[in-house]
Structures are given as structure tokens and as C-alpha cells.
Amino acid sequence: MRTSMNRDQIDTFFATLKAANPQPQTELAYSSVFELLAAVLLSAQATDVGVNKATRGLFAVAPTPQRMLALGVAGIEAHIKTIGLYRNKARHLHETCRRLMDLHGGEVPRERDLLEALPGVGRKTANVVLNVAFGEPTMAVDTHIFRVGNRTGLAPGKTPLAVEMALLRRVPPSYRVDAHHWLILHGRYVCQARSPRCGVCTVRATCDTGRRWTG
Ligand code: SF4
């Protein structure tokens, strides 16, 4: 039967992840809030490695909304062709730059509703930008966090939003800003979708699935 982690287990879970990686970072490459927004916008259904390869050239020629707008949709497409859904993403990024210029003085807003009003920017993208760029304790639930939240019993939920809300309720305040990085990295490299590496998992003793693991 599925259970939830208790408070002590949650504390131990994050203390263990923090001890191994005290300052977790996004694996997306960026050098400004605008580049972060653009990289996250391009990252849906793509790997961070694939996005970084494409943005290296793109950000070299268009590091600002103004320059990206001037590049045009076709110019953006030429740089991001290796990324899935690139036509839609190029259109969204171009239109987002237009709105940043027209409505926000070329700056990335730090309000959730203004971020989510930008083309191609949903709740998850807004959560990443609010967290990584502005230090807000948001939880950007992607496929990795959804899986880890449910498997471990940390934040069970049927939808990404339900997992996000459970995380916001259950993650201790001192771990909240970094929690989504630890969870993504744990899901990417240890608690993998097809074959979770329970045998080498440092948080196994706190995990609902891990405690039933028999090797
Ligand atoms: S013990 Fe297994 S299921 Fe639990 S977090 Fe670790 S890898 Fe994932």
C-alpha cells in the first residue's frame, strides 16, 4: 500500500540530498534572466544538453529581447532546428520578445501572472524563472519531479499541479528554494523512469518505494 513520508523522513531526505550537493543549479546554460527565460521556453520535451547546444549560437547573436526580435522567426528557427517543436518554439520566443519590448521595457517581469501571459510560458516555466532568477520558493514540477514525488511518497498527486501543491505544503521552509533542483537531479540521475537505481540511492531509507526494495 502506498504511504506518505512523515516529517522526519522528509527532513532526512532533503538533508541527505543537500549534503551531497549543497548548492544545486539548473543545468541550462544562461547568462541573464532573459536568456534563462528563453532557454526554459525552449526546453519543453527537449534535454538540457540539447537546448544548451542550440542556445550557444542563438544567444551569441541574440542575447537580448531586442536582438532576438530583430533576428526574426526564421532566424531563430535556423539556430534551434535540432530541438523538438522548434517551429512553435521559435514563434513563441519571437512573440514573447515583442511583448517584453512593448509591455515590460525589455525586462523579464517577476510577477507570475505577467510571466504566464507571455506566449509559450506556462506555469512550469514561470516557476523555474521565479525560482532560479528571483529566488522564490517555487516548485517547477516536470516529469522527473512528478515521478519522484509520487514514488517516494514525498508529494503524492495525480497531476503536476497536485504534486506542486503537496511539495509547497510538505517541503520544510529551509529546503524550499533548492528543493526542485535536488528533485530534478535525483530523478534524472538516480530515480530514473524505467529503472530506478534503488541499490545505490542515498535516500532509500526514507523512500516509500525504497523501503520495500529487496534488491
Ligand atoms: S529508493 Fe528507488 S524509488 Fe526511492 S528515491 Fe531512490 S531510486 Fe527512487
Tab-separated table of N, CA and C in Angstrom, residues 1 16 38 58 63 67-68 73 103 105 114 117-118 122 128 138 142 145 149 158 162 165 167 172 193 199 209 214-215:
chain	number	residue	atom	x	y	z
A	1	MET	N	0.840	-1.194	0.000
A	1	MET	CA	0.000	0.000	0.000
A	1	MET	C	0.887	1.260	0.000
A	16	THR	N	20.000	14.723	3.261
A	16	THR	CA	20.912	13.830	2.533
A	16	THR	C	21.239	14.405	1.157
A	38	ALA	N	14.344	32.334	-22.066
A	38	ALA	CA	14.365	31.763	-23.417
A	38	ALA	C	14.752	30.280	-23.378
A	58	LEU	N	22.593	30.722	-30.612
A	58	LEU	CA	21.475	31.681	-30.604
A	58	LEU	C	21.773	32.874	-29.696
A	63	PRO	N	21.407	38.061	-27.557
A	63	PRO	CA	21.371	37.924	-26.096
A	63	PRO	C	20.316	38.784	-25.415
A	67	ARG	N	17.431	42.111	-29.724
A	67	ARG	CA	18.210	41.425	-30.771
A	67	ARG	C	17.475	40.179	-31.253
A	68	MET	N	16.786	39.490	-30.332
A	68	MET	CA	16.036	38.287	-30.714
A	68	MET	C	14.883	38.678	-31.640
A	73	VAL	N	11.568	35.221	-36.827
A	73	VAL	CA	11.206	33.822	-36.560
A	73	VAL	C	12.121	32.882	-37.338
A	103	LEU	N	5.661	45.818	-23.601
A	103	LEU	CA	4.942	45.960	-22.327
A	103	LEU	C	5.835	46.053	-21.097
A	105	GLY	N	9.393	47.050	-21.057
A	105	GLY	CA	10.646	47.788	-21.203
A	105	GLY	C	11.844	46.901	-21.488
A	114	LEU	N	2.171	37.957	-14.999
A	114	LEU	CA	2.766	38.599	-16.176
A	114	LEU	C	3.643	37.615	-16.945
A	117	ALA	N	1.478	35.220	-18.910
A	117	ALA	CA	0.785	35.859	-20.041
A	117	ALA	C	1.670	35.892	-21.289
A	118	LEU	N	2.948	35.527	-21.146
A	118	LEU	CA	3.855	35.533	-22.306
A	118	LEU	C	3.645	34.262	-23.135
A	122	GLY	N	4.210	28.696	-19.586
A	122	GLY	CA	3.173	28.133	-18.728
A	122	GLY	C	3.593	28.200	-17.275
A	128	VAL	N	10.146	28.046	-12.859
A	128	VAL	CA	11.610	27.969	-12.989
A	128	VAL	C	12.210	29.377	-12.935
A	138	THR	N	9.507	28.367	-5.365
A	138	THR	CA	8.502	27.720	-6.220
A	138	THR	C	8.945	26.305	-6.568
A	142	ASP	N	8.267	19.003	-13.262
A	142	ASP	CA	8.429	18.388	-14.589
A	142	ASP	C	8.228	16.882	-14.437
A	145	ILE	N	10.213	15.388	-11.390
A	145	ILE	CA	9.693	15.703	-10.055
A	145	ILE	C	8.350	15.005	-9.831
A	149	GLY	N	8.189	12.601	-6.723
A	149	GLY	CA	7.210	12.981	-5.698
A	149	GLY	C	6.267	11.837	-5.381
A	158	LYS	N	-2.027	13.230	-8.433
A	158	LYS	CA	-2.364	12.679	-9.754
A	158	LYS	C	-1.982	13.607	-10.897
A	162	ALA	N	-1.122	19.024	-8.531
A	162	ALA	CA	-1.337	18.408	-7.213
A	162	ALA	C	0.003	18.122	-6.539
A	165	MET	N	1.477	21.459	-5.312
A	165	MET	CA	0.821	21.937	-4.078
A	165	MET	C	1.269	21.099	-2.874
A	167	LEU	N	4.144	19.569	-2.557
A	167	LEU	CA	5.521	19.964	-2.234
A	167	LEU	C	5.536	21.274	-1.447
A	172	PRO	N	10.108	21.335	4.008
A	172	PRO	CA	10.435	22.288	5.081
A	172	PRO	C	10.953	23.602	4.493
A	193	ALA	N	13.217	6.872	-14.761
A	193	ALA	CA	11.856	6.435	-15.068
A	193	ALA	C	11.749	4.920	-15.177
A	199	GLY	N	19.365	0.522	-5.557
A	199	GLY	CA	20.517	-0.124	-4.919
A	199	GLY	C	21.599	0.857	-4.518
A	209	THR	N	9.003	3.636	-1.803
A	209	THR	CA	9.351	2.505	-2.671
A	209	THR	C	10.643	1.856	-2.185
A	214	THR	N	14.078	-4.884	-2.235
A	214	THR	CA	14.768	-6.073	-1.684
A	214	THR	C	16.011	-6.427	-2.503
A	215	GLY	N	16.306	-5.616	-3.487
A	215	GLY	CA	17.497	-5.856	-4.304
A	215	GLY	C	17.218	-6.915	-5.339
